[in-house]
Amino acid sequence: MRRFWWPEEREESGRFYHQNGYAVFSGVMLPFACDWINVQYRAVADEDFAPILNHDRKNQAIQDMVMRDRTVVWIIEYLTGFECAGCQTYFLFKEPGTRYANQAWSSHQDNSYPQAEPGAYLAVAISLCDQDAESGGLFVYPGTHKLGLLPFEPRVSYREAEGERPGNLCQVPPGYDKIDISLGKGDAIIFDGNLVHGSYANKSQK
């Protein structure tokens, strides 16, 4: 695990991000920080382990450790050229044995919600434990961020009814391949708001 990148790695990550719409960084969050954040969120989780929105606004330590983390902010500003502002947090458990473990997000573009200018809206997904397709990880369609906002079917995307799939559903044009993303504890994927992506249900006991 590490929290620095050599100049040539930064340059390669920048090229990859602009070409594909996402980049993966290892060791963005140190293991002890992952464990501490997990404890903070589990302490306020309901019995369903439903998603939690903007808990950082109630927990100053979360805000300082995540929202103002120098590594996270530096990576965002390096990749986008924008000053980081207007952030929010969205915490997903996918706890085994709960209805949210079966939650799989539809193919969607995050920017279909705020509809910000191109490149100005992005997501930083930090994994607090090892994750892959079996345990509910993400998939992406590289290059789709260049298509602009696609037509979509609106979906409830926060604590939706059981059986419903969140994410404003959009159809990916032919010629774009789906890539599964596996992340280790403390790794992060940063992706453009127009990148089409989704996630799987957690079929594991992780």
Coordinates of C-alpha atoms in Angstrom, one line a residue:
M1 CA 0.0 0.0 0.0
R2 CA 1.2 3.5 -0.8
R3 CA 0.1 7.1 -1.0
F4 CA 2.4 8.5 -3.7
W5 CA 3.0 8.0 -7.4
W6 CA 6.1 8.6 -9.5
P7 CA 5.8 11.4 -12.2
E8 CA 5.8 8.8 -15.0
E9 CA 2.9 7.0 -13.3
R10 CA 1.0 10.2 -12.8
E11 CA 1.4 11.0 -16.5
E12 CA 0.3 7.6 -17.6
S13 CA -2.7 7.7 -15.2
G14 CA -3.7 11.1 -16.7
R15 CA -3.5 9.8 -20.3
F16 CA -5.5 6.7 -19.3
Y17 CA -8.1 8.7 -17.5
H18 CA -8.8 11.1 -20.4
Q19 CA -8.8 8.2 -22.9
N20 CA -11.0 5.8 -21.0
G21 CA -12.9 7.9 -18.5
Y22 CA -11.5 6.3 -15.4
A23 CA -8.3 5.4 -13.6
V24 CA -7.6 3.1 -10.7
F25 CA -5.1 4.1 -7.9
S26 CA -3.7 1.7 -5.3
G27 CA -3.2 2.6 -1.7
V28 CA -5.2 5.8 -1.7
M29 CA -6.5 5.1 1.8
L30 CA -4.3 3.4 4.4
P31 CA -5.7 0.2 6.0
F32 CA -6.2 1.6 9.4
A33 CA -8.2 4.5 7.9
C34 CA -10.4 2.0 6.0
D35 CA -11.1 0.1 9.2
W36 CA -11.8 3.3 11.2
I37 CA -14.2 4.7 8.5
N38 CA -16.0 1.3 8.4
V39 CA -16.5 1.4 12.2
Q40 CA -18.0 5.0 12.0
Y41 CA -20.5 4.0 9.4
R42 CA -21.5 0.7 10.9
A43 CA -22.2 2.5 14.1
V44 CA -25.0 4.5 12.4
A45 CA -26.3 1.8 10.0
D46 CA -29.9 0.7 10.2
E47 CA -30.9 -3.0 10.3
D48 CA -30.9 -3.3 6.5
F49 CA -27.5 -1.7 6.2
A50 CA -29.1 0.8 3.7
P51 CA -26.9 3.3 1.9
I52 CA -26.0 6.4 3.8
L53 CA -25.8 9.9 2.2
N54 CA -23.6 12.7 3.4
H55 CA -22.8 11.4 6.9
D56 CA -19.7 13.6 6.7
R57 CA -21.9 16.5 7.4
K58 CA -22.7 15.0 10.8
N59 CA -19.2 13.6 11.5
Q60 CA -16.4 16.1 11.2
A61 CA -13.8 13.4 11.4
I62 CA -15.2 11.7 8.3
Q63 CA -15.1 15.0 6.5
D64 CA -11.5 15.6 7.4
M65 CA -10.3 12.0 6.7
V66 CA -12.1 11.5 3.4
M67 CA -13.4 14.8 1.9
R68 CA -10.2 16.7 2.7
D69 CA -7.8 13.9 2.2
R70 CA -4.8 15.4 0.5
T71 CA -4.1 12.4 -1.7
V72 CA -7.7 12.3 -2.9
V73 CA -8.0 16.0 -3.6
W74 CA -4.6 16.0 -5.3
I75 CA -5.5 13.2 -7.7
I76 CA -8.9 14.8 -8.6
E77 CA -7.3 18.2 -9.3
Y78 CA -4.4 16.6 -11.3
L79 CA -6.7 14.5 -13.5
T80 CA -9.4 17.1 -14.2
G81 CA -7.7 20.5 -13.9
F82 CA -10.6 21.7 -11.8
E83 CA -10.4 22.9 -8.2
C84 CA -12.2 20.3 -6.1
A85 CA -15.5 21.7 -4.7
G86 CA -19.2 20.8 -4.1
C87 CA -18.6 17.3 -2.8
Q88 CA -20.9 14.7 -1.2
T89 CA -20.5 11.2 0.2
Y90 CA -22.5 8.1 -0.6
F91 CA -21.7 5.0 1.5
L92 CA -22.7 1.5 0.2
F93 CA -22.5 -1.6 2.5
K94 CA -23.9 -4.5 0.4
E95 CA -23.8 -6.4 3.7
P96 CA -24.2 -10.2 3.2
G97 CA -27.7 -11.4 4.3
T98 CA -29.4 -8.1 3.7
R99 CA -31.6 -7.0 0.8
Y100 CA -29.0 -4.4 -0.2
A101 CA -26.5 -7.3 -0.8
N102 CA -28.6 -8.1 -3.8
Q103 CA -28.6 -4.6 -5.1
A104 CA -27.0 -4.3 -8.6
W105 CA -26.9 -0.9 -10.2
S106 CA -28.0 -0.5 -13.8
S107 CA -25.7 0.9 -16.5
H108 CA -25.9 4.6 -15.9
Q109 CA -24.1 7.9 -16.0
D110 CA -23.7 9.8 -12.7
N111 CA -23.9 13.1 -14.5
S112 CA -27.5 12.3 -15.6
Y113 CA -28.5 13.7 -12.2
P114 CA -26.7 17.1 -12.0
Q115 CA -26.0 17.4 -15.7
A116 CA -22.9 19.5 -15.1
E117 CA -20.5 20.7 -17.9
P118 CA -18.3 18.0 -19.4
G119 CA -15.4 17.0 -17.1
A120 CA -16.7 18.9 -14.1
Y121 CA -18.5 16.1 -12.3
L122 CA -16.8 12.9 -11.3
A123 CA -16.9 10.1 -8.7
V124 CA -14.2 8.7 -6.4
A125 CA -15.1 5.2 -5.2
I126 CA -12.8 4.1 -2.3
S127 CA -13.0 0.5 -1.4
L128 CA -12.8 -0.2 2.3
C129 CA -12.3 -3.9 1.8
D130 CA -11.3 -6.1 -1.1
Q131 CA -14.0 -6.3 -3.8
D132 CA -14.6 -7.9 -7.2
A133 CA -17.6 -8.8 -9.4
E134 CA -18.7 -11.6 -7.1
S135 CA -18.8 -9.3 -4.0
G136 CA -20.7 -6.6 -5.8
G137 CA -18.0 -4.6 -7.5
L138 CA -18.2 -2.1 -10.3
F139 CA -18.1 -2.5 -14.1
V140 CA -17.4 0.3 -16.5
Y141 CA -17.6 0.9 -20.3
P142 CA -14.3 2.6 -21.2
G143 CA -14.6 5.5 -23.6
T144 CA -18.3 6.2 -23.1
H145 CA -17.5 9.4 -21.2
K146 CA -16.8 11.0 -24.7
L147 CA -20.4 10.4 -25.8
G148 CA -21.9 13.1 -23.7
L149 CA -25.1 12.5 -21.8
L150 CA -27.1 9.6 -23.3
P151 CA -30.9 9.2 -23.2
F152 CA -31.9 7.5 -20.0
E153 CA -34.9 6.0 -18.1
P154 CA -35.1 7.7 -14.7
R155 CA -34.8 5.4 -11.7
V156 CA -35.0 6.0 -7.9
S157 CA -31.4 5.8 -6.8
Y158 CA -31.4 6.2 -3.0
R159 CA -33.0 3.6 -0.8
E160 CA -35.2 2.4 -3.6
A161 CA -37.9 -0.2 -3.1
E162 CA -36.8 -3.8 -2.8
G163 CA -36.2 -5.5 -6.1
E164 CA -35.7 -2.2 -7.9
R165 CA -32.4 -1.4 -9.6
P166 CA -31.0 2.1 -9.0
G167 CA -29.2 4.2 -11.6
N168 CA -30.8 6.2 -14.4
L169 CA -30.8 3.4 -17.0
C170 CA -29.1 4.1 -20.3
Q171 CA -28.2 2.0 -23.3
V172 CA -24.6 1.6 -24.3
P173 CA -24.1 2.0 -28.1
P174 CA -22.4 -0.9 -30.0
G175 CA -18.6 -1.0 -30.0
Y176 CA -18.0 -0.4 -26.2
D177 CA -16.9 -3.4 -24.1
K178 CA -17.7 -3.8 -20.4
I179 CA -14.8 -4.1 -18.0
D180 CA -15.1 -5.5 -14.4
I181 CA -13.2 -3.5 -11.8
S182 CA -11.5 -5.3 -8.9
L183 CA -10.2 -3.2 -6.0
G184 CA -8.1 -4.0 -3.0
K185 CA -8.6 -2.5 0.4
G186 CA -7.8 1.2 0.2
D187 CA -7.7 1.3 -3.6
A188 CA -9.8 3.9 -5.5
I189 CA -11.4 4.2 -8.9
I190 CA -11.9 7.7 -10.1
F191 CA -14.3 8.2 -13.1
D192 CA -15.8 10.9 -15.2
G193 CA -19.5 11.7 -14.5
N194 CA -20.4 10.7 -18.1
L195 CA -18.7 7.3 -18.0
V196 CA -21.3 4.6 -18.2
H197 CA -20.9 2.2 -15.3
G198 CA -22.9 0.0 -12.9
S199 CA -22.4 -2.8 -10.3
Y200 CA -23.1 -6.4 -9.5
A201 CA -25.0 -7.9 -6.6
N202 CA -22.9 -9.3 -3.7
K203 CA -23.1 -13.1 -4.0
S204 CA -20.2 -13.7 -1.6
Q205 CA -19.9 -13.5 2.2
K206 CA -17.6 -10.5 2.1

